Short mmCIF file of C-alpha atoms in Angstrom, two decimals:
data_model
loop_
_atom_site.label_atom_id
_atom_site.label_comp_id
_atom_site.label_asym_id
_atom_site.label_seq_id
_atom_site.Cartn_x
_atom_site.Cartn_y
_atom_site.Cartn_z
CA MET A 181 0.46 -10.01 -9.80
CA LYS A 182 0.04 -6.00 -8.79
CA ALA A 183 -1.20 -5.17 -5.07
CA LYS A 184 -4.48 -3.60 -4.57
CA GLU A 185 -4.78 -0.07 -3.11
CA ILE A 186 -6.16 1.85 -0.37
CA MET A 187 -7.59 5.57 -0.78
CA LEU A 188 -5.93 8.29 1.77
CA ARG A 189 -7.90 10.87 3.41
CA ASN A 190 -6.10 13.27 1.15
CA HIS A 191 -7.91 11.09 -1.71
CA VAL A 192 -4.46 10.23 -2.83
CA PRO A 193 -4.23 5.69 -3.37
CA MET A 194 -1.52 4.27 -2.08
CA PRO A 195 -0.78 0.21 -2.57
CA ALA A 196 -2.31 -1.83 0.02
CA LEU A 197 1.17 -4.01 -0.07
CA GLY A 198 4.72 -2.77 0.04
CA MET A 199 8.49 -3.92 -0.17
CA GLY A 200 10.27 -2.72 3.61
CA CYS A 201 13.68 -1.92 2.65
CA TYR A 202 15.36 -2.25 5.89
CA ASN A 203 18.81 -4.30 6.48
CA ILE A 204 18.91 -4.92 2.81
CA SER A 205 21.62 -2.75 0.90
CA GLY A 206 24.03 -2.87 -2.02
CA GLU A 207 23.47 -5.00 -5.35
CA ALA A 208 21.28 -7.55 -3.20
CA LEU A 209 18.52 -4.16 -2.87
CA ARG A 210 19.30 -2.86 -6.14
CA SER A 211 18.44 -6.15 -7.77
CA ALA A 212 15.15 -7.16 -5.16
CA VAL A 213 13.94 -3.02 -5.92
CA ASP A 214 13.88 -4.38 -9.58
CA GLN A 215 12.77 -7.38 -9.40
CA ALA A 216 10.10 -6.63 -7.04
CA ALA A 217 8.86 -4.18 -9.46
CA LYS A 218 8.50 -6.27 -12.38
CA ILE A 219 6.61 -8.50 -10.77
CA GLY A 220 3.99 -6.07 -8.94
CA TYR A 221 4.66 -4.34 -6.17
CA ARG A 222 4.89 -0.74 -6.48
CA LEU A 223 5.68 0.38 -2.54
CA PHE A 224 9.07 0.59 -1.56
CA ASP A 225 9.90 1.80 1.69
CA THR A 226 13.13 3.20 3.13
CA ALA A 227 14.64 5.72 5.10
CA LYS A 228 17.94 7.65 5.87
CA ARG A 229 18.67 5.49 8.89
CA TYR A 230 18.71 2.88 6.92
CA GLY A 231 21.80 3.35 4.45
CA ASN A 232 20.14 2.53 1.31
CA GLU A 233 18.30 5.24 0.06
CA LYS A 234 20.33 5.11 -2.92
CA GLU A 235 20.35 1.70 -4.10
CA VAL A 236 16.85 2.22 -3.79
CA GLY A 237 16.17 4.30 -6.12
CA GLU A 238 18.86 2.92 -8.42
CA GLY A 239 16.89 0.32 -8.94
CA LEU A 240 13.63 1.66 -9.11
CA ARG A 241 15.15 3.63 -12.37
CA ARG A 242 16.32 0.50 -13.38
CA CYS A 243 12.78 -1.49 -13.91
CA GLY A 244 11.50 0.36 -16.44
CA VAL A 245 7.81 1.45 -14.47
CA PRO A 246 6.59 4.73 -15.13
CA ARG A 247 7.64 6.98 -12.42
CA GLU A 248 3.99 8.20 -11.82
CA GLU A 249 3.20 4.14 -11.05
CA LEU A 250 5.59 3.90 -7.85
CA PHE A 251 5.01 5.36 -4.28
CA ILE A 252 8.44 5.88 -2.71
CA ILE A 253 8.61 6.14 0.88
CA SER A 254 11.21 7.47 3.19
CA LYS A 255 12.24 8.89 6.71
CA ILE A 256 14.36 11.07 8.54
CA TRP A 257 15.96 10.44 11.72
CA PRO A 258 14.88 12.38 15.53
CA THR A 259 18.62 13.24 15.58
CA ASP A 260 18.05 15.19 12.33
CA TYR A 261 14.86 17.24 13.53
CA ASP A 262 17.26 20.00 14.43
CA GLU A 263 18.11 20.32 10.50
CA PRO A 264 14.94 19.16 8.95
CA VAL A 265 15.66 20.92 5.36
CA ARG A 266 19.46 19.48 4.78
CA TRP A 267 17.74 16.08 5.56
CA ILE A 268 14.71 16.79 3.48
CA GLU A 269 17.35 17.38 0.84
CA ALA A 270 19.21 14.42 1.19
CA GLY A 271 16.91 12.25 0.74
CA LEU A 272 15.33 13.11 -2.46
CA LYS A 273 18.84 13.68 -3.67
CA ALA A 274 19.59 10.42 -2.87
CA ILE A 275 16.75 8.35 -4.41
CA ASN A 276 16.89 10.60 -7.02
CA CYS A 277 13.84 10.10 -8.90
CA GLY A 278 12.21 13.66 -9.00
CA TYR A 279 9.80 13.59 -5.63
CA LEU A 280 8.88 11.27 -3.09
CA ASP A 281 5.15 10.30 -2.99
CA MET A 282 5.67 10.21 1.02
CA MET A 283 8.47 11.02 3.74
CA LEU A 284 7.55 10.13 7.78
CA LEU A 285 9.51 11.59 10.53
CA HIS A 286 11.07 8.06 11.52
CA TRP A 287 10.16 8.22 15.36
CA PRO A 288 8.92 11.00 18.07
CA GLY A 289 11.92 11.53 19.93
CA THR A 290 12.16 13.31 23.04
CA GLN A 291 11.54 17.01 22.48
CA GLU A 292 8.20 18.17 21.01
CA SER A 293 9.95 21.77 19.98
CA ARG A 294 11.95 19.70 17.45
CA ARG A 295 9.36 17.41 16.59
CA LEU A 296 7.39 19.87 15.49
CA LYS A 297 10.05 22.12 12.90
CA ALA A 298 10.53 19.01 11.14
CA TRP A 299 6.90 18.97 10.52
CA GLU A 300 6.42 22.14 9.29
CA ALA A 301 9.91 21.20 7.41
CA LEU A 302 8.09 18.50 5.65
CA LEU A 303 4.44 20.93 5.68
CA LYS A 304 6.76 23.05 3.68
CA TYR A 305 8.21 20.67 1.01
CA ARG A 306 4.75 19.64 0.25
CA ASP A 307 3.62 22.62 -0.86
CA LEU A 308 6.17 22.61 -3.01
CA GLY A 309 5.35 19.65 -4.95
CA LEU A 310 9.16 17.79 -3.72
CA LEU A 311 7.00 15.37 -1.08
CA HIS A 312 3.58 14.42 -2.37
CA ASN A 313 2.29 13.27 1.22
CA ILE A 314 3.51 13.40 4.42
CA GLY A 315 3.22 11.08 7.57
CA VAL A 316 4.74 9.57 10.89
CA SER A 317 6.41 6.31 12.11
CA ASN A 318 6.33 4.99 16.06
CA PHE A 319 3.84 7.71 17.00
CA SER A 320 1.68 7.27 19.87
CA PRO A 321 -1.89 9.01 20.04
CA ALA A 322 -0.42 11.62 21.75
CA HIS A 323 2.61 12.53 19.70
CA LEU A 324 -0.43 12.82 16.73
CA GLU A 325 -2.56 14.86 18.42
CA GLY A 326 0.23 17.06 19.42
CA ILE A 327 0.27 17.87 15.67
CA LYS A 328 -2.84 17.68 15.52
CA GLN A 329 -3.29 20.96 17.87
CA GLN A 330 -0.42 22.66 16.06
CA PHE A 331 -0.97 22.47 12.65
CA GLY A 332 -4.65 22.06 12.63
CA GLU A 333 -4.84 18.19 10.43
CA TYR A 334 -3.40 14.67 11.52
CA PRO A 335 -0.64 13.10 9.30
CA VAL A 336 -2.39 10.69 6.53
CA VAL A 337 0.09 7.88 7.79
CA ASN A 338 1.48 6.15 11.24
CA GLU A 339 4.00 3.52 10.23
CA ILE A 340 4.34 1.03 13.40
CA GLU A 341 5.13 -2.16 14.33
CA HIS A 342 1.92 -4.52 13.71
CA HIS A 343 1.29 -8.29 13.70
CA PRO A 344 -0.53 -10.86 15.29
CA TRP A 345 1.57 -10.55 18.38
CA TYR A 346 1.69 -7.32 18.68
CA GLN A 347 -1.36 -5.18 17.60
CA GLN A 348 -1.41 -2.10 19.41
CA HIS A 349 -5.23 -2.37 19.62
CA ASN A 350 -5.63 1.31 21.15
CA LEU A 351 -3.21 3.08 18.28
CA THR A 352 -4.95 1.13 15.64
CA GLU A 353 -8.21 2.01 16.82
CA PHE A 354 -7.13 5.84 17.48
CA CYS A 355 -5.59 6.09 13.73
CA ARG A 356 -9.24 4.04 12.29
CA ARG A 357 -11.19 6.81 13.79
CA HIS A 358 -9.12 9.68 12.46
CA GLN A 359 -8.11 8.12 9.18
CA ILE A 360 -4.51 7.66 9.97
CA ALA A 361 -4.02 5.22 7.18
CA VAL A 362 -1.48 2.46 9.55
CA ILE A 363 1.29 0.81 7.84
CA GLY A 364 2.42 -1.79 9.51
CA TRP A 365 6.13 -2.73 9.31
CA ARG A 366 7.57 -6.28 10.89
CA PRO A 367 4.75 -7.82 9.96
CA LEU A 368 5.58 -11.17 9.94
CA CYS A 369 7.50 -11.25 13.40
CA ARG A 370 10.16 -13.18 11.70
CA GLY A 371 8.81 -16.00 10.55
CA ARG A 372 7.20 -17.03 13.96
CA GLY A 373 3.54 -18.08 12.37
CA SER A 374 4.97 -21.29 10.96
CA GLN A 375 5.08 -22.13 14.48
CA GLU A 376 1.54 -20.82 15.35
CA PRO A 377 -1.69 -23.59 15.02
CA LEU A 378 -4.33 -21.75 14.13
CA ILE A 379 -2.16 -19.94 10.90
CA LEU A 380 -1.08 -23.39 10.17
CA GLU A 381 -4.39 -24.64 9.83
CA LEU A 382 -5.95 -21.61 8.16
CA ALA A 383 -2.50 -22.23 5.40
CA ALA A 384 -3.74 -25.50 4.91
CA LYS A 385 -7.16 -24.93 4.38
CA TYR A 386 -6.02 -21.85 1.51
CA GLN A 387 -3.19 -23.68 0.73
CA LYS A 388 -1.13 -20.48 0.98
CA THR A 389 1.94 -19.93 3.38
CA PRO A 390 1.88 -18.84 6.86
CA SER A 391 3.18 -15.49 5.68
CA GLN A 392 0.16 -14.86 3.15
CA ILE A 393 -1.82 -15.91 5.92
CA ILE A 394 -0.73 -13.10 8.21
CA LEU A 395 -0.30 -10.62 5.15
CA ARG A 396 -3.84 -11.09 3.70
CA TRP A 397 -4.89 -11.02 7.90
CA ASP A 398 -3.23 -7.14 7.60
CA PHE A 399 -5.14 -6.52 4.41
CA GLN A 400 -8.74 -7.14 5.27
CA LYS A 401 -8.06 -5.49 8.60
CA GLY A 402 -6.87 -2.16 6.77
CA ILE A 403 -3.16 -2.23 7.66
CA VAL A 404 -0.78 -2.30 4.65
CA PRO A 405 1.96 -4.74 5.20
CA ILE A 406 5.45 -4.16 4.01
CA PRO A 407 7.25 -6.76 4.75
CA LYS A 408 10.74 -7.48 4.13
CA SER A 409 12.82 -9.92 1.39
CA SER A 410 15.94 -9.72 -1.21
CA HIS A 411 14.44 -13.16 -2.71
CA LEU A 412 12.34 -13.07 -5.04
CA VAL A 413 10.48 -16.56 -4.42
CA ARG A 414 9.45 -14.79 -1.14
CA LEU A 415 8.56 -11.02 -3.18
CA GLU A 416 6.19 -13.43 -5.46
CA GLU A 417 4.81 -15.28 -2.49
CA ASN A 418 4.53 -11.96 -0.40
CA ILE A 419 2.19 -10.26 -2.71
CA SER A 420 0.20 -13.48 -3.81
CA ILE A 421 -2.39 -12.58 -1.31
CA PHE A 422 -5.50 -10.75 -3.47
CA ASP A 423 -7.06 -13.81 -4.70
CA TYR A 424 -8.41 -15.19 -1.71
CA ALA A 425 -10.22 -13.82 1.24
CA LEU A 426 -10.65 -15.20 4.95
CA ALA A 427 -13.62 -15.48 6.66
CA ASP A 428 -14.70 -13.10 9.28
CA GLU A 429 -14.67 -15.17 12.03
CA GLU A 430 -10.94 -16.68 11.38
CA ILE A 431 -10.25 -12.94 11.17
CA LEU A 432 -11.58 -12.64 14.78
CA GLN A 433 -10.11 -15.82 15.46
CA MET A 434 -6.97 -14.30 14.72
CA ASP A 435 -7.41 -11.19 16.54
#
């Protein structure tokens, strides 16, 4: 099963579910990325901070999926904002897939001048065609407004922690209002759904797992979840959410 897509503000399609690559490394990651691509995953989320960009690229080059079908995301860390070009180049070289579909500023950091310098570098590399899209991660409305005021446009993506127990209503509403797509990291909250009566009830009703209920909730709310796993069975489970739908009242109950 292949993940469905959403359309970014700039009319670029992005997969509606992806594989998070945090805290996986070595052959376990290469193999997981390879297997994930072969069963339908197209979005892969890594970062310089994760220390595994090279393995993600190796797994993707191994998988046999045409490059143009993949959507590869990486990020640069706030301590690297003084030399953003160096670390953008390092990410491109480590992943070694020609270009990146998106690069994000990983966190806003504490200094606006450094943050804006890094964003300006992302814009330059977008114009060069080496970054097809650019965005941010863990940015507040104030941080997003700062970019808009300086450069005339909002990022197309904000990647944030998002799950039923931490919904960040004000931030997600701000992003929705300004057509900033939201990618949700830690969407399964380390398996907490298996302890939630409502989610267990919905899982039984639809013959799905608690994780699948949460990921479907994300999808129907317009959030792009990036659950992490290095196990094929779990990877298959996580992507198998596009063959049913929660009722509107069930979405509201989960909200």
